[in-house]
PDB file of C-alpha atoms and ligand atoms in Angstrom:
ATOM      1  CA  UNK A 310     -15.205  -0.086  36.982  1.00  0.00           C
ATOM      2  CA  UNK A 311     -13.851  -2.687  34.632  1.00  0.00           C
ATOM      3  CA  UNK A 312     -17.218  -3.180  33.019  1.00  0.00           C
ATOM      4  CA  UNK A 313     -17.751   0.535  32.655  1.00  0.00           C
ATOM      5  CA  UNK A 314     -14.388   0.798  30.960  1.00  0.00           C
ATOM      6  CA  UNK A 315     -15.132  -2.033  28.549  1.00  0.00           C
ATOM      7  CA  UNK A 316     -18.272  -0.403  27.163  1.00  0.00           C
ATOM      8  CA  UNK A 317     -16.911   2.288  24.871  1.00  0.00           C
ATOM      9  CA  UNK A 318     -14.031   0.080  23.717  1.00  0.00           C
ATOM     10  CA  UNK A 319     -16.384  -2.743  22.766  1.00  0.00           C
ATOM     11  CA  UNK A 320     -18.532  -0.245  20.864  1.00  0.00           C
ATOM     12  CA  UNK A 321     -15.531   1.119  19.000  1.00  0.00           C
ATOM     13  CA  UNK A 322     -14.389  -2.397  18.108  1.00  0.00           C
ATOM     14  CA  UNK A 323     -17.861  -3.145  16.724  1.00  0.00           C
ATOM     15  CA  UNK A 324     -17.957  -0.054  14.626  1.00  0.00           C
ATOM     16  CA  UNK A 325     -14.497  -0.768  13.159  1.00  0.00           C
ATOM     17  CA  UNK A 326     -15.547  -4.328  12.334  1.00  0.00           C
ATOM     18  CA  UNK A 327     -18.573  -2.857  10.526  1.00  0.00           C
ATOM     19  CA  UNK A 328     -16.474  -0.329   8.665  1.00  0.00           C
ATOM     20  CA  UNK A 329     -13.898  -2.832   7.428  1.00  0.00           C
ATOM     21  CA  UNK A 330     -16.503  -5.370   6.287  1.00  0.00           C
ATOM     22  CA  UNK A 331     -16.736  -3.718   2.865  1.00  0.00           C
ATOM     23  CA  UNK A 332     -12.948  -3.831   2.347  1.00  0.00           C
ATOM     24  CA  UNK A 333     -12.856  -7.639   2.217  1.00  0.00           C
ATOM     25  CA  UNK A 334     -14.801  -7.585  -1.043  1.00  0.00           C
ATOM     26  CA  UNK A 335     -11.695  -6.363  -2.860  1.00  0.00           C
ATOM     27  CA  UNK A 336      -8.757  -6.547  -0.449  1.00  0.00           C
ATOM     28  CA  UNK A 337      -9.711 -10.120   0.484  1.00  0.00           C
ATOM     29  CA  UNK A 338     -11.140 -12.127   3.383  1.00  0.00           C
ATOM     30  CA  UNK A 339      -7.719 -13.210   4.622  1.00  0.00           C
ATOM     31  CA  UNK A 340      -5.685 -10.420   3.107  1.00  0.00           C
ATOM     32  CA  UNK A 341      -5.316 -11.827  -0.412  1.00  0.00           C
ATOM     33  CA  UNK A 342      -6.847  -9.323  -2.815  1.00  0.00           C
ATOM     34  CA  UNK A 343      -9.624 -10.719  -5.008  1.00  0.00           C
ATOM     35  CA  UNK A 344      -8.002  -9.233  -8.111  1.00  0.00           C
ATOM     36  CA  UNK A 345      -4.287  -9.091  -8.945  1.00  0.00           C
ATOM     37  CA  UNK A 346      -4.374  -5.353  -9.575  1.00  0.00           C
ATOM     38  CA  UNK A 347      -5.632  -4.613  -6.040  1.00  0.00           C
ATOM     39  CA  UNK A 348      -2.973  -3.949  -3.376  1.00  0.00           C
ATOM     40  CA  UNK A 349      -2.412  -5.948  -0.205  1.00  0.00           C
ATOM     41  CA  UNK A 350      -3.369  -3.869   2.844  1.00  0.00           C
ATOM     42  CA  UNK A 351      -3.081  -6.574   5.538  1.00  0.00           C
ATOM     43  CA  UNK A 352       0.153  -5.985   7.435  1.00  0.00           C
ATOM     44  CA  UNK A 353       0.835  -2.699   5.626  1.00  0.00           C
ATOM     45  CA  UNK A 354       2.331   0.123   7.740  1.00  0.00           C
ATOM     46  CA  UNK A 355      -0.343   1.981   9.736  1.00  0.00           C
ATOM     47  CA  UNK A 356       0.949   5.485   9.039  1.00  0.00           C
ATOM     48  CA  UNK A 357       1.017   4.750   5.336  1.00  0.00           C
ATOM     49  CA  UNK A 358      -2.543   3.323   5.271  1.00  0.00           C
ATOM     50  CA  UNK A 359      -3.803   6.375   7.125  1.00  0.00           C
ATOM     51  CA  UNK A 360      -2.163   8.788   4.686  1.00  0.00           C
ATOM     52  CA  UNK A 361      -3.599   6.949   1.678  1.00  0.00           C
ATOM     53  CA  UNK A 362      -7.153   7.035   3.091  1.00  0.00           C
ATOM     54  CA  UNK A 363      -6.710  10.726   3.868  1.00  0.00           C
ATOM     55  CA  UNK A 364      -5.335  11.426   0.374  1.00  0.00           C
ATOM     56  CA  UNK A 365      -8.144   9.462  -1.315  1.00  0.00           C
ATOM     57  CA  UNK A 366     -10.694  11.452   0.682  1.00  0.00           C
ATOM     58  CA  UNK A 367      -9.038  14.767  -0.201  1.00  0.00           C
ATOM     59  CA  UNK A 368      -8.740  13.726  -3.834  1.00  0.00           C
ATOM     60  CA  UNK A 369      -4.940  14.111  -3.717  1.00  0.00           C
ATOM     61  CA  UNK A 370      -4.748  10.444  -4.742  1.00  0.00           C
ATOM     62  CA  UNK A 371      -7.292   9.735  -7.425  1.00  0.00           C
ATOM     63  CA  UNK A 372      -9.248   6.490  -7.572  1.00  0.00           C
ATOM     64  CA  UNK A 373     -13.015   6.579  -7.959  1.00  0.00           C
ATOM     65  CA  UNK A 374     -13.754   3.533  -5.795  1.00  0.00           C
ATOM     66  CA  UNK A 375     -11.374   4.386  -2.973  1.00  0.00           C
ATOM     67  CA  UNK A 376     -12.387   8.054  -3.032  1.00  0.00           C
ATOM     68  CA  UNK A 377     -16.029   7.111  -2.577  1.00  0.00           C
ATOM     69  CA  UNK A 378     -15.175   4.747   0.284  1.00  0.00           C
ATOM     70  CA  UNK A 379     -12.776   7.092   2.098  1.00  0.00           C
ATOM     71  CA  UNK A 380     -15.111  10.067   1.820  1.00  0.00           C
ATOM     72  CA  UNK A 381     -17.353   8.381   4.409  1.00  0.00           C
ATOM     73  CA  UNK A 382     -14.593   8.329   7.045  1.00  0.00           C
ATOM     74  CA  UNK A 383     -13.463  10.899   9.590  1.00  0.00           C
ATOM     75  CA  UNK A 384      -9.851  11.120  10.755  1.00  0.00           C
ATOM     76  CA  UNK A 385     -10.498   8.892  13.808  1.00  0.00           C
ATOM     77  CA  UNK A 386     -12.052   6.188  11.614  1.00  0.00           C
ATOM     78  CA  UNK A 387      -9.055   6.274   9.269  1.00  0.00           C
ATOM     79  CA  UNK A 388      -6.580   6.009  12.147  1.00  0.00           C
ATOM     80  CA  UNK A 389      -8.497   3.072  13.645  1.00  0.00           C
ATOM     81  CA  UNK A 390      -8.847   1.313  10.271  1.00  0.00           C
ATOM     82  CA  UNK A 391      -5.120   1.808   9.616  1.00  0.00           C
ATOM     83  CA  UNK A 392      -4.285   0.264  13.006  1.00  0.00           C
ATOM     84  CA  UNK A 393      -6.664  -2.614  12.366  1.00  0.00           C
ATOM     85  CA  UNK A 394      -5.129  -3.640   9.043  1.00  0.00           C
ATOM     86  CA  UNK A 395      -1.522  -2.995  10.074  1.00  0.00           C
ATOM     87  CA  UNK A 396      -1.885  -5.583  12.836  1.00  0.00           C
ATOM     88  CA  UNK A 397      -2.984  -8.340  10.457  1.00  0.00           C
ATOM     89  CA  UNK A 398      -0.381 -10.747   9.070  1.00  0.00           C
ATOM     90  CA  UNK A 399       0.965  -9.977   5.580  1.00  0.00           C
ATOM     91  CA  UNK A 400      -0.449 -12.642   3.208  1.00  0.00           C
ATOM     92  CA  UNK A 401       1.756 -14.778   0.979  1.00  0.00           C
ATOM     93  CA  UNK A 402       0.582 -14.208  -2.583  1.00  0.00           C
ATOM     94  CA  UNK A 403       2.826 -17.028  -3.794  1.00  0.00           C
ATOM     95  CA  UNK A 404       4.557 -14.868  -6.392  1.00  0.00           C
ATOM     96  CA  UNK A 405       7.753 -16.393  -7.799  1.00  0.00           C
ATOM     97  CA  UNK A 406      11.220 -15.068  -6.947  1.00  0.00           C
ATOM     98  CA  UNK A 407      12.538 -13.068  -9.859  1.00  0.00           C
ATOM     99  CA  UNK A 408      15.170 -14.717 -12.092  1.00  0.00           C
ATOM    100  CA  UNK A 409      18.806 -13.709 -11.573  1.00  0.00           C
ATOM    101  CA  UNK A 410      19.047 -11.230 -14.462  1.00  0.00           C
ATOM    102  CA  UNK A 411      15.882  -9.423 -13.333  1.00  0.00           C
ATOM    103  CA  UNK A 412      17.082  -9.308  -9.713  1.00  0.00           C
ATOM    104  CA  UNK A 413      20.443  -7.884 -10.826  1.00  0.00           C
ATOM    105  CA  UNK A 414      18.776  -5.168 -12.866  1.00  0.00           C
ATOM    106  CA  UNK A 415      16.426  -4.313  -9.971  1.00  0.00           C
ATOM    107  CA  UNK A 416      19.265  -4.188  -7.449  1.00  0.00           C
ATOM    108  CA  UNK A 417      21.351  -1.947  -9.642  1.00  0.00           C
ATOM    109  CA  UNK A 418      18.367   0.449  -9.961  1.00  0.00           C
ATOM    110  CA  UNK A 419      17.928   0.173  -6.192  1.00  0.00           C
ATOM    111  CA  UNK A 420      21.588   1.094  -5.621  1.00  0.00           C
ATOM    112  CA  UNK A 421      21.513   4.109  -7.896  1.00  0.00           C
ATOM    113  CA  UNK A 422      18.348   5.529  -6.282  1.00  0.00           C
ATOM    114  CA  UNK A 423      18.722   4.152  -2.765  1.00  0.00           C
ATOM    115  CA  UNK A 424      15.167   2.870  -2.300  1.00  0.00           C
ATOM    116  CA  UNK A 425      16.148   1.083   0.894  1.00  0.00           C
ATOM    117  CA  UNK A 426      17.188   4.395   2.457  1.00  0.00           C
ATOM    118  CA  UNK A 427      13.455   4.975   2.932  1.00  0.00           C
ATOM    119  CA  UNK A 428      11.762   1.572   2.388  1.00  0.00           C
ATOM    120  CA  UNK A 429      14.390  -0.148   4.608  1.00  0.00           C
ATOM    121  CA  UNK A 430      16.670  -3.115   3.998  1.00  0.00           C
ATOM    122  CA  UNK A 431      14.018  -5.766   3.467  1.00  0.00           C
ATOM    123  CA  UNK A 432      11.571  -3.362   1.800  1.00  0.00           C
ATOM    124  CA  UNK A 433       9.414  -3.765   4.886  1.00  0.00           C
ATOM    125  CA  UNK A 434       8.729  -0.028   5.221  1.00  0.00           C
ATOM    126  CA  UNK A 435       8.059   1.837   8.428  1.00  0.00           C
ATOM    127  CA  UNK A 436       5.500   4.343   9.630  1.00  0.00           C
ATOM    128  CA  UNK A 437       4.423   6.415   6.603  1.00  0.00           C
ATOM    129  CA  UNK A 438       6.759   4.562   4.207  1.00  0.00           C
ATOM    130  CA  UNK A 439       5.013   1.503   2.721  1.00  0.00           C
ATOM    131  CA  UNK A 440       6.100  -2.102   2.710  1.00  0.00           C
ATOM    132  CA  UNK A 441       6.855  -3.199  -0.863  1.00  0.00           C
ATOM    133  CA  UNK A 442       8.113  -6.765  -0.268  1.00  0.00           C
ATOM    134  CA  UNK A 443       5.583  -9.308  -1.541  1.00  0.00           C
ATOM    135  CA  UNK A 444       3.133  -6.643  -2.778  1.00  0.00           C
ATOM    136  CA  UNK A 445       1.084  -7.588  -5.848  1.00  0.00           C
ATOM    137  CA  UNK A 446       3.231  -7.584  -8.992  1.00  0.00           C
ATOM    138  CA  UNK A 447       0.517  -6.007 -11.165  1.00  0.00           C
ATOM    139  CA  UNK A 448      -0.247  -3.359  -8.593  1.00  0.00           C
ATOM    140  CA  UNK A 449       3.430  -2.421  -8.116  1.00  0.00           C
ATOM    141  CA  UNK A 450       3.852  -2.001 -11.865  1.00  0.00           C
ATOM    142  CA  UNK A 451       0.701   0.094 -12.087  1.00  0.00           C
ATOM    143  CA  UNK A 452       1.385   2.370  -9.152  1.00  0.00           C
ATOM    144  CA  UNK A 453       5.061   3.059 -10.053  1.00  0.00           C
ATOM    145  CA  UNK A 454       3.948   4.005 -13.565  1.00  0.00           C
ATOM    146  CA  UNK A 455       1.118   6.080 -12.065  1.00  0.00           C
ATOM    147  CA  UNK A 456       3.711   8.040 -10.047  1.00  0.00           C
ATOM    148  CA  UNK A 457       5.716   8.474 -13.245  1.00  0.00           C
ATOM    149  CA  UNK A 458       2.781   9.865 -15.262  1.00  0.00           C
ATOM    150  CA  UNK A 459       1.442  11.742 -12.210  1.00  0.00           C
ATOM    151  CA  UNK A 460      -1.831   9.777 -12.455  1.00  0.00           C
ATOM    152  CA  UNK A 461      -0.840   9.207  -8.812  1.00  0.00           C
ATOM    153  CA  UNK A 462       0.070  12.698  -7.690  1.00  0.00           C
ATOM    154  CA  UNK A 463       0.004  12.452  -3.923  1.00  0.00           C
ATOM    155  CA  UNK A 464       3.767  12.163  -3.444  1.00  0.00           C
ATOM    156  CA  UNK A 465       5.883  14.383  -5.720  1.00  0.00           C
ATOM    157  CA  UNK A 466       9.087  12.884  -4.250  1.00  0.00           C
ATOM    158  CA  UNK A 467       8.167   9.388  -5.500  1.00  0.00           C
ATOM    159  CA  UNK A 468       7.172  10.899  -8.852  1.00  0.00           C
ATOM    160  CA  UNK A 469      10.618  12.493  -9.232  1.00  0.00           C
ATOM    161  CA  UNK A 470      12.306   9.190  -8.355  1.00  0.00           C
ATOM    162  CA  UNK A 471      10.190   7.242 -10.848  1.00  0.00           C
ATOM    163  CA  UNK A 472      10.848   9.830 -13.576  1.00  0.00           C
ATOM    164  CA  UNK A 473      14.553   9.270 -12.954  1.00  0.00           C
ATOM    165  CA  UNK A 474      14.096   5.482 -13.249  1.00  0.00           C
ATOM    166  CA  UNK A 475      13.992   4.034 -16.798  1.00  0.00           C
ATOM    167  CA  UNK A 476      10.804   2.032 -17.626  1.00  0.00           C
ATOM    168  CA  UNK A 477      12.768  -1.233 -17.963  1.00  0.00           C
ATOM    169  CA  UNK A 478      14.130  -0.756 -14.454  1.00  0.00           C
ATOM    170  CA  UNK A 479      10.599  -0.182 -13.141  1.00  0.00           C
ATOM    171  CA  UNK A 480       9.517  -3.447 -14.771  1.00  0.00           C
ATOM    172  CA  UNK A 481      12.426  -5.276 -13.103  1.00  0.00           C
ATOM    173  CA  UNK A 482      11.814  -3.626  -9.723  1.00  0.00           C
ATOM    174  CA  UNK A 483       8.131  -4.628  -9.753  1.00  0.00           C
ATOM    175  CA  UNK A 484       8.980  -8.254 -10.491  1.00  0.00           C
ATOM    176  CA  UNK A 485      11.799  -8.323  -7.931  1.00  0.00           C
ATOM    177  CA  UNK A 486       9.789  -6.695  -5.109  1.00  0.00           C
ATOM    178  CA  UNK A 487       6.747  -8.921  -5.730  1.00  0.00           C
ATOM    179  CA  UNK A 488       8.945 -12.015  -5.372  1.00  0.00           C
ATOM    180  CA  UNK A 489      10.477 -10.995  -2.017  1.00  0.00           C
TER     181      UNK A 489
HETATM  182  C1  HEC B  80     -14.433  -2.269  -4.946  1.00  0.00           C
HETATM  183  C2  HEC B  80     -13.056  -2.611  -4.570  1.00  0.00           C
HETATM  184  C3  HEC B  80     -12.441  -1.982  -3.324  1.00  0.00           C
HETATM  185  C4  HEC B  80     -13.006  -1.892  -2.064  1.00  0.00           C
HETATM  186  C5  HEC B  80     -14.387  -2.324  -1.601  1.00  0.00           C
HETATM  187  C6  HEC B  80     -11.962  -1.298  -1.221  1.00  0.00           C
HETATM  188  N1  HEC B  80     -10.837  -1.059  -1.952  1.00  0.00           N
HETATM  189 FE1  HEC B  80      -9.112  -0.192  -1.275  1.00  0.00          FE
HETATM  190  N2  HEC B  80      -8.347  -0.227  -3.159  1.00  0.00           N
HETATM  191  C7  HEC B  80      -8.974  -0.737  -4.268  1.00  0.00           C
HETATM  192  C8  HEC B  80      -8.148  -0.514  -5.445  1.00  0.00           C
HETATM  193  C9  HEC B  80      -8.464  -0.928  -6.877  1.00  0.00           C
HETATM  194  C10 HEC B  80      -6.992   0.171  -4.995  1.00  0.00           C
HETATM  195  C11 HEC B  80      -5.800   0.665  -5.838  1.00  0.00           C
HETATM  196  C12 HEC B  80      -6.057   2.059  -6.300  1.00  0.00           C
HETATM  197  C13 HEC B  80      -4.958   2.568  -7.203  1.00  0.00           C
HETATM  198  O1  HEC B  80      -4.525   1.839  -8.109  1.00  0.00           O
HETATM  199  O2  HEC B  80      -4.511   3.692  -6.986  1.00  0.00           O
HETATM  200  C14 HEC B  80      -7.154   0.313  -3.545  1.00  0.00           C
HETATM  201  C15 HEC B  80      -6.207   0.929  -2.727  1.00  0.00           C
HETATM  202  C16 HEC B  80      -6.304   1.001  -1.349  1.00  0.00           C
HETATM  203  C17 HEC B  80      -5.262   1.502  -0.475  1.00  0.00           C
HETATM  204  C18 HEC B  80      -3.889   1.974  -0.901  1.00  0.00           C
HETATM  205  C19 HEC B  80      -2.910   0.819  -0.749  1.00  0.00           C
HETATM  206  C20 HEC B  80      -1.518   1.120  -1.200  1.00  0.00           C
HETATM  207  O3  HEC B  80      -0.677   0.211  -1.143  1.00  0.00           O
HETATM  208  O4  HEC B  80      -1.267   2.242  -1.622  1.00  0.00           O
HETATM  209  C21 HEC B  80      -5.728   1.413   0.803  1.00  0.00           C
HETATM  210  C22 HEC B  80      -5.008   1.810   2.070  1.00  0.00           C
HETATM  211  C23 HEC B  80      -7.068   0.860   0.722  1.00  0.00           C
HETATM  212  N3  HEC B  80      -7.398   0.615  -0.595  1.00  0.00           N
HETATM  213  C24 HEC B  80      -7.862   0.632   1.822  1.00  0.00           C
HETATM  214  C25 HEC B  80      -9.180   0.163   1.748  1.00  0.00           C
HETATM  215  C26 HEC B  80     -10.049   0.036   2.887  1.00  0.00           C
HETATM  216  C27 HEC B  80      -9.637   0.343   4.328  1.00  0.00           C
HETATM  217  C28 HEC B  80     -11.253  -0.410   2.427  1.00  0.00           C
HETATM  218  C29 HEC B  80     -12.523  -0.635   3.218  1.00  0.00           C
HETATM  219  C30 HEC B  80     -12.959   0.443   4.088  1.00  0.00           C
HETATM  220  C31 HEC B  80     -11.123  -0.578   0.976  1.00  0.00           C
HETATM  221  N4  HEC B  80      -9.848  -0.208   0.618  1.00  0.00           N
HETATM  222  C32 HEC B  80     -12.118  -1.031   0.137  1.00  0.00           C
HETATM  223  C33 HEC B  80     -10.196  -1.374  -4.298  1.00  0.00           C
HETATM  224  C34 HEC B  80     -11.086  -1.451  -3.242  1.00  0.00           C
HETATM  225  C1  HEC B  81      13.151   9.537   0.009  1.00  0.00           C
HETATM  226  C2  HEC B  81      12.427   8.349   0.440  1.00  0.00           C
HETATM  227  C3  HEC B  81      12.059   7.321  -0.622  1.00  0.00           C
HETATM  228  C4  HEC B  81      12.879   6.721  -1.558  1.00  0.00           C
HETATM  229  C5  HEC B  81      14.358   6.949  -1.798  1.00  0.00           C
HETATM  230  C6  HEC B  81      12.023   5.795  -2.285  1.00  0.00           C
HETATM  231  N1  HEC B  81      10.737   5.834  -1.813  1.00  0.00           N
HETATM  232 FE1  HEC B  81       9.156   4.800  -2.532  1.00  0.00          FE
HETATM  233  N2  HEC B  81       7.933   5.774  -1.245  1.00  0.00           N
HETATM  234  C7  HEC B  81       8.318   6.682  -0.288  1.00  0.00           C
HETATM  235  C8  HEC B  81       7.154   7.180   0.420  1.00  0.00           C
HETATM  236  C9  HEC B  81       7.133   8.172   1.562  1.00  0.00           C
HETATM  237  C10 HEC B  81       6.044   6.536  -0.169  1.00  0.00           C
HETATM  238  C11 HEC B  81       4.570   6.749   0.183  1.00  0.00           C
HETATM  239  C12 HEC B  81       3.976   7.778  -0.733  1.00  0.00           C
HETATM  240  C13 HEC B  81       2.553   8.100  -0.385  1.00  0.00           C
HETATM  241  O1  HEC B  81       2.291   8.464   0.764  1.00  0.00           O
HETATM  242  O2  HEC B  81       1.701   7.974  -1.266  1.00  0.00           O
HETATM  243  C14 HEC B  81       6.563   5.657  -1.210  1.00  0.00           C
HETATM  244  C15 HEC B  81       5.767   4.848  -2.025  1.00  0.00           C
HETATM  245  C16 HEC B  81       6.263   3.909  -2.898  1.00  0.00           C
HETATM  246  C17 HEC B  81       5.444   2.943  -3.624  1.00  0.00           C
HETATM  247  C18 HEC B  81       3.945   2.788  -3.528  1.00  0.00           C
HETATM  248  C19 HEC B  81       3.609   1.565  -2.682  1.00  0.00           C
HETATM  249  C20 HEC B  81       2.145   1.292  -2.601  1.00  0.00           C
HETATM  250  O3  HEC B  81       1.740   0.420  -1.812  1.00  0.00           O
HETATM  251  O4  HEC B  81       1.371   1.939  -3.313  1.00  0.00           O
HETATM  252  C21 HEC B  81       6.297   2.196  -4.387  1.00  0.00           C
HETATM  253  C22 HEC B  81       5.931   1.050  -5.300  1.00  0.00           C
HETATM  254  C23 HEC B  81       7.636   2.688  -4.144  1.00  0.00           C
HETATM  255  N3  HEC B  81       7.576   3.737  -3.231  1.00  0.00           N
HETATM  256  C24 HEC B  81       8.775   2.180  -4.734  1.00  0.00           C
HETATM  257  C25 HEC B  81      10.053   2.730  -4.572  1.00  0.00           C
HETATM  258  C26 HEC B  81      11.217   2.258  -5.293  1.00  0.00           C
HETATM  259  C27 HEC B  81      11.221   1.077  -6.246  1.00  0.00           C
HETATM  260  C28 HEC B  81      12.251   3.070  -4.925  1.00  0.00           C
HETATM  261  C29 HEC B  81      13.679   3.063  -5.457  1.00  0.00           C
HETATM  262  C30 HEC B  81      13.805   3.056  -6.926  1.00  0.00           C
HETATM  263  C31 HEC B  81      11.723   4.024  -3.950  1.00  0.00           C
HETATM  264  N4  HEC B  81      10.393   3.792  -3.771  1.00  0.00           N
HETATM  265  C32 HEC B  81      12.476   5.003  -3.320  1.00  0.00           C
HETATM  266  C33 HEC B  81       9.617   7.073  -0.035  1.00  0.00           C
HETATM  267  C34 HEC B  81      10.717   6.750  -0.793  1.00  0.00           C
END
């Protein structure tokens, strides 16, 4: 009985290990991306990872590489891959804490928008809301500006918030969040 039960689970585990092999090339062997502009996905919220893979596949979030990769996955694969990465430990990218003036600017932008209302007190995220704390500095800058210009168009709510946030505040927020 036990052995019979183990079969399909072992097979599923194998196929997930095969499917995530390719990810390490960019998102890193131990969760540290190979390039500073590539986001951390180890320890990211499962619901959020799933939605991004779905949006890349649909073309709602545009990125040639990720679209090509996600197009090969069905919903069940995406859910399993999201679970897999969410259970890994978040890597320490060793990014410096932001200086006091930058932190003050970021926190004042945070207070006026209320980022932590959704991203939570330590910017750890939950469910479909992503963790931002300790995310790659370059990537945070890029993706917030992508929301602003609608190059990233998969969440109109975040676009509206970024349009209401002055560019200098976005710069400060990226530096502050990366250093958390
Ligand atoms: C050739 C490099 C490359 C490979 C291989 C790759 N990715 Fe990515 N991935 C990227 C880049 C670059 C981005 C950022 C895209 C952007 O700026 O919008 C990204 C973004 C993502 C995001 C969104 C993260 C966020 O914070 O919004 C997820 C989730 C993701 N990748 C998952 C995966 C998974 C799962 C695999 C393997 C099945 C994989 N990626 C393979 C380069 C890659
Ligand atoms: C009303 C809720 C809400 C508020 C307020 C909010 N966010 Fe978000 N944010 C989200 C959601 C949901 C997503 C995921 C969007 C998606 O699925 O692509 C997101 C995505 C992001 C991302 C992309 C992360 C990644 O890995 O690609 C960044 C960066 C971000 N938010 C920064 C901020 C900042 C900075 C503030 C405050 C100035 C803020 N958000 C306020 C809900 C919110």
